[in-house]
C-alpha cells in the first residue's frame, strides 16, 4: 500500500497488539500513579505528549510559588517527576517562570506550559514572564523555538547573554 500525507501504512496485527498492550500498561500505571501522586500533590490533569504517551500533571503550591510537575505513565511513580516548571506569583497580574527542568524533546515542556497558561487564565493573571540567563545560552536557540511555539514575546541581548519572555492571553 502506498503511503501519502493522508494515508498511513496499515499496521499489521502484531503492531496493533503491541500498541494495545503498551496502552493497557500505561492505563494501569496511570491508575496506580494517580493514587501515589495524590497523597503528596494536587492532580491538575491527565494529558498526552506528542508521542501519545499518557502523563499526569500535578502541582505543589507554597505561599507565592507553584511547581507544576509531570510524570509519564510508561513507568511506575517513585516520587520523582519527569519534568517541572517552577514559577512565582510576582504580582496580582503576573506569574514568573523561575525554571523549567526535566527530560528534553519529549513534549513534556509543552504539556506543562499548556497547563500553566490554563492556571494563569483561571486565576485571572494577565502575564507569564521569565528570564533567559547566561547559563541558558548553550541551548538558547532551543529556548527561542520553544517560547515562540507557545506565543511568547522574546527579547534577547546576545552581548549580555540575557533575555526576557512575556506571554499575555490578550
Short mmCIF file of N, CA and C in Angstrom, two decimals:
data_model
loop_
_atom_site.label_atom_id
_atom_site.label_comp_id
_atom_site.label_asym_id
_atom_site.label_seq_id
_atom_site.Cartn_x
_atom_site.Cartn_y
_atom_site.Cartn_z
N UNK A 1 0.85 -1.18 0.00
CA UNK A 1 0.00 0.00 0.00
C UNK A 1 0.89 1.24 0.00
N UNK A 2 0.54 2.23 -0.79
CA UNK A 2 1.30 3.47 -0.84
C UNK A 2 1.01 4.32 0.37
N UNK A 3 2.03 5.06 0.78
CA UNK A 3 1.87 5.99 1.88
C UNK A 3 1.81 7.41 1.33
N UNK A 4 0.82 8.16 1.76
CA UNK A 4 0.71 9.56 1.37
C UNK A 4 0.63 10.39 2.63
N UNK A 5 0.50 11.69 2.44
CA UNK A 5 0.36 12.58 3.60
C UNK A 5 -0.93 12.30 4.36
N UNK A 6 -1.89 11.66 3.71
CA UNK A 6 -3.19 11.47 4.32
C UNK A 6 -3.48 10.03 4.71
N UNK A 7 -2.71 9.10 4.19
CA UNK A 7 -2.96 7.69 4.48
C UNK A 7 -1.67 7.08 5.04
N UNK A 8 -1.74 6.58 6.25
CA UNK A 8 -0.58 5.91 6.85
C UNK A 8 -0.54 4.48 6.36
N UNK A 9 0.65 3.89 6.41
CA UNK A 9 0.75 2.47 6.12
C UNK A 9 -0.10 1.71 7.12
N UNK A 10 -0.75 0.68 6.63
CA UNK A 10 -1.55 -0.12 7.54
C UNK A 10 -0.64 -0.88 8.50
N UNK A 11 -1.11 -1.03 9.71
CA UNK A 11 -0.34 -1.76 10.71
C UNK A 11 -0.79 -3.20 10.71
N UNK A 12 0.17 -4.08 10.90
CA UNK A 12 -0.20 -5.49 10.95
C UNK A 12 -0.76 -5.82 12.33
N UNK A 13 -1.27 -7.01 12.46
CA UNK A 13 -1.92 -7.43 13.70
C UNK A 13 -0.97 -7.37 14.90
N UNK A 14 0.28 -7.77 14.70
CA UNK A 14 1.25 -7.76 15.80
C UNK A 14 1.54 -6.33 16.26
N UNK A 15 1.70 -5.39 15.32
CA UNK A 15 1.95 -3.99 15.68
C UNK A 15 0.77 -3.41 16.47
N UNK A 16 -0.43 -3.72 16.02
CA UNK A 16 -1.62 -3.24 16.72
C UNK A 16 -1.71 -3.83 18.12
N UNK A 17 -1.39 -5.11 18.26
CA UNK A 17 -1.42 -5.76 19.57
C UNK A 17 -0.38 -5.16 20.50
N UNK A 18 0.82 -4.85 19.98
CA UNK A 18 1.86 -4.23 20.80
C UNK A 18 1.43 -2.85 21.28
N UNK A 19 0.79 -2.07 20.40
CA UNK A 19 0.30 -0.74 20.80
C UNK A 19 -0.78 -0.87 21.86
N UNK A 20 -1.68 -1.81 21.68
CA UNK A 20 -2.75 -2.03 22.65
C UNK A 20 -2.18 -2.46 24.01
N UNK A 21 -1.20 -3.36 23.99
CA UNK A 21 -0.56 -3.80 25.24
C UNK A 21 0.13 -2.63 25.94
N UNK A 22 0.84 -1.80 25.18
CA UNK A 22 1.53 -0.65 25.78
C UNK A 22 0.52 0.33 26.38
N UNK A 23 -0.58 0.55 25.69
CA UNK A 23 -1.62 1.45 26.19
C UNK A 23 -2.25 0.87 27.46
N UNK A 24 -2.50 -0.41 27.48
CA UNK A 24 -3.08 -1.06 28.65
C UNK A 24 -2.16 -0.91 29.87
N UNK A 25 -0.86 -1.07 29.66
CA UNK A 25 0.11 -0.91 30.75
C UNK A 25 0.11 0.53 31.25
N UNK A 26 0.07 1.50 30.31
CA UNK A 26 0.05 2.91 30.72
C UNK A 26 -1.20 3.24 31.53
N UNK A 27 -2.34 2.71 31.13
CA UNK A 27 -3.58 2.99 31.86
C UNK A 27 -3.52 2.37 33.26
N UNK A 28 -3.02 1.16 33.37
CA UNK A 28 -2.87 0.53 34.68
C UNK A 28 -1.92 1.36 35.55
N UNK A 29 -0.77 1.74 34.98
CA UNK A 29 0.19 2.55 35.74
C UNK A 29 -0.39 3.90 36.11
N UNK A 30 -1.15 4.48 35.19
CA UNK A 30 -1.77 5.78 35.47
C UNK A 30 -2.65 5.67 36.71
N UNK A 31 -3.44 4.64 36.79
CA UNK A 31 -4.33 4.42 37.92
C UNK A 31 -3.53 4.33 39.22
N UNK A 32 -2.47 3.55 39.22
CA UNK A 32 -1.63 3.42 40.41
C UNK A 32 -0.88 4.71 40.72
N UNK A 33 -0.35 5.37 39.68
CA UNK A 33 0.43 6.60 39.86
C UNK A 33 -0.43 7.72 40.42
N UNK A 34 -1.66 7.83 39.95
CA UNK A 34 -2.56 8.89 40.46
C UNK A 34 -2.76 8.72 41.96
N UNK A 35 -2.94 7.50 42.42
CA UNK A 35 -3.11 7.25 43.85
C UNK A 35 -1.90 7.74 44.65
N UNK A 36 -0.71 7.43 44.15
CA UNK A 36 0.52 7.82 44.86
C UNK A 36 0.76 9.32 44.81
N UNK A 37 0.58 9.92 43.63
CA UNK A 37 0.82 11.35 43.47
C UNK A 37 -0.17 12.16 44.30
N UNK A 38 -1.42 11.73 44.34
CA UNK A 38 -2.47 12.47 45.06
C UNK A 38 -2.19 12.52 46.57
N UNK A 39 -1.37 11.63 47.08
CA UNK A 39 -1.01 11.67 48.50
C UNK A 39 -0.12 12.86 48.83
N UNK A 40 0.59 13.39 47.80
CA UNK A 40 1.58 14.43 48.04
C UNK A 40 1.32 15.73 47.30
N UNK A 41 0.44 15.71 46.30
CA UNK A 41 0.26 16.90 45.46
C UNK A 41 -1.17 16.94 44.91
N UNK A 42 -1.49 18.09 44.33
CA UNK A 42 -2.78 18.31 43.69
C UNK A 42 -2.68 17.83 42.24
N UNK A 43 -3.57 16.94 41.82
CA UNK A 43 -3.59 16.46 40.44
C UNK A 43 -4.27 17.54 39.59
N UNK A 44 -3.54 18.05 38.61
CA UNK A 44 -4.06 19.10 37.73
C UNK A 44 -4.78 18.48 36.55
N UNK A 45 -4.18 17.45 35.95
CA UNK A 45 -4.76 16.89 34.73
C UNK A 45 -4.08 15.58 34.36
N UNK A 46 -4.71 14.87 33.46
CA UNK A 46 -4.10 13.74 32.77
C UNK A 46 -4.10 14.16 31.31
N UNK A 47 -2.97 14.00 30.65
CA UNK A 47 -2.80 14.53 29.30
C UNK A 47 -1.96 13.56 28.49
N UNK A 48 -1.71 13.90 27.24
CA UNK A 48 -0.85 13.10 26.38
C UNK A 48 0.26 13.95 25.79
N UNK A 49 1.41 13.32 25.58
CA UNK A 49 2.56 14.00 24.96
C UNK A 49 2.43 13.91 23.45
N UNK A 50 3.39 14.54 22.77
CA UNK A 50 3.41 14.47 21.30
C UNK A 50 3.63 13.05 20.80
N UNK A 51 4.19 12.19 21.66
CA UNK A 51 4.40 10.78 21.31
C UNK A 51 3.20 9.92 21.72
N UNK A 52 2.11 10.58 22.15
CA UNK A 52 0.86 9.92 22.55
C UNK A 52 1.01 9.09 23.82
N UNK A 53 2.00 9.40 24.65
CA UNK A 53 2.12 8.74 25.95
C UNK A 53 1.31 9.52 26.97
N UNK A 54 0.68 8.79 27.89
CA UNK A 54 -0.13 9.42 28.92
C UNK A 54 0.77 9.95 30.03
N UNK A 55 0.42 11.13 30.52
CA UNK A 55 1.16 11.77 31.61
C UNK A 55 0.18 12.31 32.64
N UNK A 56 0.68 12.41 33.87
CA UNK A 56 -0.09 13.02 34.95
C UNK A 56 0.57 14.36 35.25
N UNK A 57 -0.22 15.41 35.24
CA UNK A 57 0.27 16.75 35.58
C UNK A 57 -0.22 17.05 36.98
N UNK A 58 0.69 17.46 37.85
CA UNK A 58 0.32 17.73 39.24
C UNK A 58 1.08 18.94 39.74
N UNK A 59 0.62 19.50 40.87
CA UNK A 59 1.19 20.76 41.35
C UNK A 59 1.35 20.75 42.86
N UNK A 60 2.34 21.51 43.29
CA UNK A 60 2.52 21.87 44.70
C UNK A 60 2.56 23.38 44.76
N UNK A 61 1.79 23.95 45.68
CA UNK A 61 1.78 25.40 45.89
C UNK A 61 2.27 25.71 47.29
N UNK A 62 3.08 26.76 47.36
CA UNK A 62 3.55 27.27 48.65
C UNK A 62 3.54 28.78 48.55
N UNK A 63 2.91 29.43 49.47
CA UNK A 63 2.88 30.91 49.53
C UNK A 63 2.76 31.51 48.14
N UNK A 64 3.86 32.05 47.62
CA UNK A 64 3.84 32.73 46.32
C UNK A 64 4.45 31.92 45.20
N UNK A 65 4.55 30.60 45.37
CA UNK A 65 5.16 29.78 44.32
C UNK A 65 4.26 28.63 43.92
N UNK A 66 4.51 28.13 42.72
CA UNK A 66 3.85 26.93 42.25
C UNK A 66 4.89 26.11 41.49
N UNK A 67 4.87 24.82 41.73
CA UNK A 67 5.70 23.91 40.95
C UNK A 67 4.73 22.98 40.24
N UNK A 68 4.74 23.04 38.93
CA UNK A 68 3.90 22.21 38.07
C UNK A 68 4.78 21.08 37.57
N UNK A 69 4.38 19.84 37.85
CA UNK A 69 5.22 18.68 37.53
C UNK A 69 4.48 17.70 36.64
N UNK A 70 5.25 16.83 36.01
CA UNK A 70 4.68 15.86 35.09
C UNK A 70 5.36 14.52 35.30
N UNK A 71 4.56 13.46 35.28
CA UNK A 71 5.09 12.09 35.36
C UNK A 71 4.50 11.29 34.20
N UNK A 72 5.38 10.65 33.44
CA UNK A 72 4.95 9.84 32.31
C UNK A 72 4.50 8.46 32.80
N UNK A 73 3.38 7.99 32.29
CA UNK A 73 2.79 6.74 32.77
C UNK A 73 3.36 5.48 32.12
N UNK A 74 4.52 5.60 31.48
CA UNK A 74 5.17 4.41 30.93
C UNK A 74 5.95 3.66 32.01
N UNK A 75 5.99 4.24 33.22
CA UNK A 75 6.72 3.63 34.32
C UNK A 75 6.02 3.97 35.64
N UNK A 76 6.32 3.20 36.68
CA UNK A 76 5.70 3.49 37.98
C UNK A 76 6.24 4.78 38.58
N UNK A 77 5.41 5.45 39.37
CA UNK A 77 5.81 6.67 40.07
C UNK A 77 6.61 6.27 41.30
N UNK A 78 7.82 6.80 41.40
CA UNK A 78 8.71 6.51 42.54
C UNK A 78 9.05 7.79 43.30
N UNK A 79 8.18 8.80 43.18
CA UNK A 79 8.40 10.04 43.92
C UNK A 79 9.09 11.13 43.14
N UNK A 80 9.53 10.85 41.91
CA UNK A 80 10.25 11.83 41.12
C UNK A 80 9.46 12.21 39.87
N UNK A 81 9.53 13.49 39.51
CA UNK A 81 8.86 13.95 38.30
C UNK A 81 9.80 13.78 37.11
N UNK A 82 9.21 13.78 35.90
CA UNK A 82 9.99 13.71 34.67
C UNK A 82 10.31 15.10 34.13
N UNK A 83 9.45 16.05 34.45
CA UNK A 83 9.67 17.44 34.02
C UNK A 83 8.90 18.34 34.98
N UNK A 84 9.37 19.60 35.11
CA UNK A 84 8.71 20.53 36.01
C UNK A 84 8.92 21.97 35.57
N UNK A 85 7.93 22.80 35.86
CA UNK A 85 8.05 24.24 35.73
C UNK A 85 7.92 24.82 37.13
N UNK A 86 8.91 25.60 37.53
CA UNK A 86 8.85 26.30 38.80
C UNK A 86 8.51 27.75 38.50
N UNK A 87 7.51 28.28 39.18
CA UNK A 87 7.07 29.65 38.91
C UNK A 87 6.74 30.35 40.22
N UNK A 88 6.72 31.66 40.12
CA UNK A 88 6.48 32.52 41.28
C UNK A 88 5.38 33.51 40.92
N UNK A 89 4.49 33.75 41.88
CA UNK A 89 3.49 34.79 41.69
C UNK A 89 4.15 36.12 42.03
N UNK A 90 4.46 36.90 40.99
CA UNK A 90 5.20 38.16 41.18
C UNK A 90 4.29 39.32 41.58
N UNK A 91 3.05 39.28 41.11
CA UNK A 91 2.12 40.37 41.42
C UNK A 91 0.70 39.84 41.22
N UNK A 92 -0.26 40.72 41.36
CA UNK A 92 -1.67 40.36 41.14
C UNK A 92 -1.92 39.87 39.73
N UNK A 93 -1.05 40.28 38.79
CA UNK A 93 -1.30 40.00 37.38
C UNK A 93 -0.28 39.09 36.72
N UNK A 94 0.78 38.71 37.44
CA UNK A 94 1.91 38.06 36.76
C UNK A 94 2.39 36.80 37.46
N UNK A 95 2.58 35.76 36.65
CA UNK A 95 3.28 34.55 37.07
C UNK A 95 4.63 34.58 36.37
N UNK A 96 5.69 34.39 37.14
CA UNK A 96 7.05 34.45 36.59
C UNK A 96 7.69 33.06 36.63
N UNK A 97 8.10 32.57 35.47
CA UNK A 97 8.76 31.26 35.40
C UNK A 97 10.18 31.40 35.94
N UNK A 98 10.49 30.60 36.94
CA UNK A 98 11.84 30.60 37.51
C UNK A 98 12.73 29.60 36.78
N UNK A 99 12.16 28.44 36.43
CA UNK A 99 12.96 27.40 35.79
C UNK A 99 12.05 26.36 35.16
N UNK A 100 12.56 25.74 34.11
CA UNK A 100 11.92 24.58 33.50
C UNK A 100 12.99 23.49 33.51
N UNK A 101 12.63 22.33 34.07
CA UNK A 101 13.59 21.24 34.24
C UNK A 101 13.02 19.95 33.69
N UNK A 102 13.92 19.03 33.36
CA UNK A 102 13.48 17.69 33.02
C UNK A 102 13.94 17.22 31.66
N UNK A 103 13.41 16.07 31.28
CA UNK A 103 13.78 15.45 30.02
C UNK A 103 13.38 16.34 28.85
N UNK A 104 14.24 16.37 27.83
CA UNK A 104 14.03 17.23 26.68
C UNK A 104 13.49 16.45 25.49
N UNK A 105 12.84 17.19 24.60
CA UNK A 105 12.38 16.67 23.30
C UNK A 105 11.38 15.52 23.41
N UNK A 106 10.58 15.52 24.47
CA UNK A 106 9.54 14.51 24.62
C UNK A 106 8.15 15.16 24.66
N UNK A 107 8.11 16.50 24.59
CA UNK A 107 6.84 17.20 24.65
C UNK A 107 6.38 17.53 26.06
N UNK A 108 7.19 17.19 27.07
CA UNK A 108 6.81 17.44 28.45
C UNK A 108 6.66 18.93 28.73
N UNK A 109 7.62 19.73 28.26
CA UNK A 109 7.57 21.18 28.49
C UNK A 109 6.32 21.80 27.88
N UNK A 110 5.93 21.33 26.71
CA UNK A 110 4.73 21.86 26.06
C UNK A 110 3.47 21.51 26.83
N UNK A 111 3.40 20.29 27.34
CA UNK A 111 2.24 19.90 28.16
C UNK A 111 2.18 20.78 29.40
N UNK A 112 3.31 20.96 30.07
CA UNK A 112 3.34 21.78 31.28
C UNK A 112 3.00 23.24 30.98
N UNK A 113 3.51 23.76 29.87
CA UNK A 113 3.23 25.16 29.52
C UNK A 113 1.74 25.35 29.25
N UNK A 114 1.13 24.39 28.58
CA UNK A 114 -0.31 24.47 28.32
C UNK A 114 -1.08 24.59 29.64
N UNK A 115 -0.69 23.81 30.62
CA UNK A 115 -1.40 23.83 31.91
C UNK A 115 -1.05 25.07 32.73
N UNK A 116 0.16 25.58 32.61
CA UNK A 116 0.50 26.83 33.29
C UNK A 116 -0.34 27.97 32.72
N UNK A 117 -0.54 27.99 31.42
CA UNK A 117 -1.38 29.01 30.80
C UNK A 117 -2.84 28.88 31.27
N UNK A 118 -3.31 27.65 31.39
CA UNK A 118 -4.67 27.44 31.90
C UNK A 118 -4.80 27.95 33.33
N UNK A 119 -3.80 27.71 34.15
CA UNK A 119 -3.82 28.21 35.53
C UNK A 119 -3.83 29.74 35.51
N UNK A 120 -2.99 30.34 34.67
CA UNK A 120 -2.96 31.81 34.57
C UNK A 120 -4.34 32.34 34.18
N UNK A 121 -4.97 31.69 33.24
CA UNK A 121 -6.30 32.11 32.81
C UNK A 121 -7.33 31.96 33.94
N UNK A 122 -7.33 30.82 34.61
CA UNK A 122 -8.27 30.57 35.70
C UNK A 122 -8.09 31.56 36.85
N UNK A 123 -6.86 31.96 37.08
CA UNK A 123 -6.56 32.86 38.20
C UNK A 123 -6.52 34.32 37.77
N UNK A 124 -6.96 34.58 36.56
CA UNK A 124 -7.05 35.94 36.02
C UNK A 124 -5.69 36.66 36.04
N UNK A 125 -4.64 35.93 35.70
CA UNK A 125 -3.32 36.52 35.56
C UNK A 125 -3.18 37.01 34.12
N UNK A 126 -2.60 38.18 33.95
CA UNK A 126 -2.50 38.79 32.63
C UNK A 126 -1.20 38.45 31.91
N UNK A 127 -0.20 37.99 32.66
CA UNK A 127 1.11 37.75 32.06
C UNK A 127 1.77 36.52 32.67
N UNK A 128 2.54 35.84 31.82
CA UNK A 128 3.53 34.87 32.27
C UNK A 128 4.85 35.42 31.76
N UNK A 129 5.80 35.60 32.67
CA UNK A 129 7.09 36.17 32.29
C UNK A 129 8.21 35.21 32.67
N UNK A 130 9.40 35.53 32.23
CA UNK A 130 10.57 34.75 32.59
C UNK A 130 11.82 35.41 32.08
N UNK A 131 12.94 34.94 32.55
CA UNK A 131 14.24 35.45 32.12
C UNK A 131 15.03 34.34 31.45
N UNK A 132 15.77 34.71 30.45
CA UNK A 132 16.76 33.82 29.87
C UNK A 132 18.10 34.33 30.38
N UNK A 133 18.83 33.45 31.06
CA UNK A 133 20.06 33.88 31.73
C UNK A 133 21.28 33.23 31.07
N UNK A 134 22.45 33.65 31.50
CA UNK A 134 23.70 33.23 30.89
C UNK A 134 23.81 31.70 30.78
N UNK A 135 23.41 30.98 31.81
CA UNK A 135 23.52 29.51 31.79
C UNK A 135 22.62 28.87 30.71
N UNK A 136 21.63 29.64 30.20
CA UNK A 136 20.74 29.14 29.16
C UNK A 136 21.32 29.27 27.75
N UNK A 137 22.39 30.01 27.60
CA UNK A 137 22.85 30.34 26.26
C UNK A 137 23.50 29.18 25.52
N UNK A 138 23.78 28.08 26.20
CA UNK A 138 24.26 26.91 25.46
C UNK A 138 23.12 26.20 24.72
N UNK A 139 21.87 26.56 25.04
CA UNK A 139 20.70 26.00 24.35
C UNK A 139 19.67 27.09 24.05
N UNK A 140 20.16 28.30 23.77
CA UNK A 140 19.25 29.45 23.59
C UNK A 140 18.37 29.30 22.35
N UNK A 141 18.88 28.68 21.29
CA UNK A 141 18.05 28.51 20.08
C UNK A 141 16.87 27.58 20.36
N UNK A 142 17.09 26.54 21.13
CA UNK A 142 16.00 25.63 21.51
C UNK A 142 14.97 26.37 22.36
N UNK A 143 15.45 27.22 23.29
CA UNK A 143 14.54 28.01 24.12
C UNK A 143 13.72 28.98 23.28
N UNK A 144 14.38 29.65 22.34
CA UNK A 144 13.66 30.59 21.48
C UNK A 144 12.58 29.86 20.68
N UNK A 145 12.91 28.69 20.16
CA UNK A 145 11.92 27.90 19.43
C UNK A 145 10.74 27.53 20.34
N UNK A 146 11.05 27.06 21.54
CA UNK A 146 10.01 26.65 22.49
C UNK A 146 9.08 27.81 22.83
N UNK A 147 9.65 28.95 23.22
CA UNK A 147 8.82 30.08 23.62
C UNK A 147 8.06 30.69 22.44
N UNK A 148 8.65 30.69 21.26
CA UNK A 148 7.94 31.18 20.07
C UNK A 148 6.75 30.28 19.77
N UNK A 149 6.96 28.97 19.88
CA UNK A 149 5.89 27.99 19.65
C UNK A 149 4.71 28.22 20.60
N UNK A 150 5.00 28.73 21.79
CA UNK A 150 3.97 28.96 22.80
C UNK A 150 3.53 30.43 22.87
N UNK A 151 3.84 31.18 21.83
CA UNK A 151 3.34 32.55 21.64
C UNK A 151 3.86 33.54 22.68
N UNK A 152 5.08 33.36 23.11
CA UNK A 152 5.73 34.32 23.99
C UNK A 152 6.43 35.37 23.13
N UNK A 153 6.45 36.60 23.61
CA UNK A 153 7.32 37.62 23.02
C UNK A 153 8.68 37.43 23.66
N UNK A 154 9.72 37.47 22.84
CA UNK A 154 11.07 37.23 23.33
C UNK A 154 11.94 38.42 22.97
N UNK A 155 12.68 38.93 23.96
CA UNK A 155 13.68 39.95 23.68
C UNK A 155 15.02 39.42 24.19
N UNK A 156 16.02 39.48 23.32
CA UNK A 156 17.32 38.90 23.64
C UNK A 156 18.42 39.95 23.52
N UNK A 157 19.38 39.86 24.41
CA UNK A 157 20.61 40.65 24.32
C UNK A 157 21.75 39.64 24.28
N UNK A 158 22.20 39.34 23.05
CA UNK A 158 23.23 38.31 22.89
C UNK A 158 24.57 38.75 23.48
N UNK A 159 24.85 40.04 23.47
CA UNK A 159 26.11 40.54 24.05
C UNK A 159 26.14 40.30 25.55
N UNK A 160 25.04 40.55 26.22
CA UNK A 160 24.95 40.37 27.68
C UNK A 160 24.55 38.95 28.06
N UNK A 161 24.20 38.14 27.06
CA UNK A 161 23.70 36.78 27.25
C UNK A 161 22.54 36.77 28.25
N UNK A 162 21.52 37.53 27.88
CA UNK A 162 20.32 37.59 28.71
C UNK A 162 19.12 37.84 27.82
N UNK A 163 17.95 37.60 28.39
CA UNK A 163 16.73 37.83 27.63
C UNK A 163 15.52 37.80 28.54
N UNK A 164 14.41 38.20 27.97
CA UNK A 164 13.14 38.19 28.70
C UNK A 164 12.07 37.59 27.81
N UNK A 165 11.14 36.91 28.45
CA UNK A 165 9.99 36.36 27.75
C UNK A 165 8.73 36.88 28.41
N UNK A 166 7.69 37.11 27.59
CA UNK A 166 6.40 37.58 28.11
C UNK A 166 5.30 36.94 27.28
N UNK A 167 4.30 36.39 27.97
CA UNK A 167 3.10 35.87 27.33
C UNK A 167 1.91 36.56 27.95
N UNK A 168 0.96 36.93 27.10
CA UNK A 168 -0.29 37.50 27.58
C UNK A 168 -1.42 36.90 26.75
N UNK A 169 -2.49 36.49 27.41
CA UNK A 169 -3.61 35.88 26.67
C UNK A 169 -4.37 36.89 25.82
N UNK A 170 -4.15 38.16 26.03
CA UNK A 170 -4.88 39.20 25.29
C UNK A 170 -4.29 39.42 23.92
#
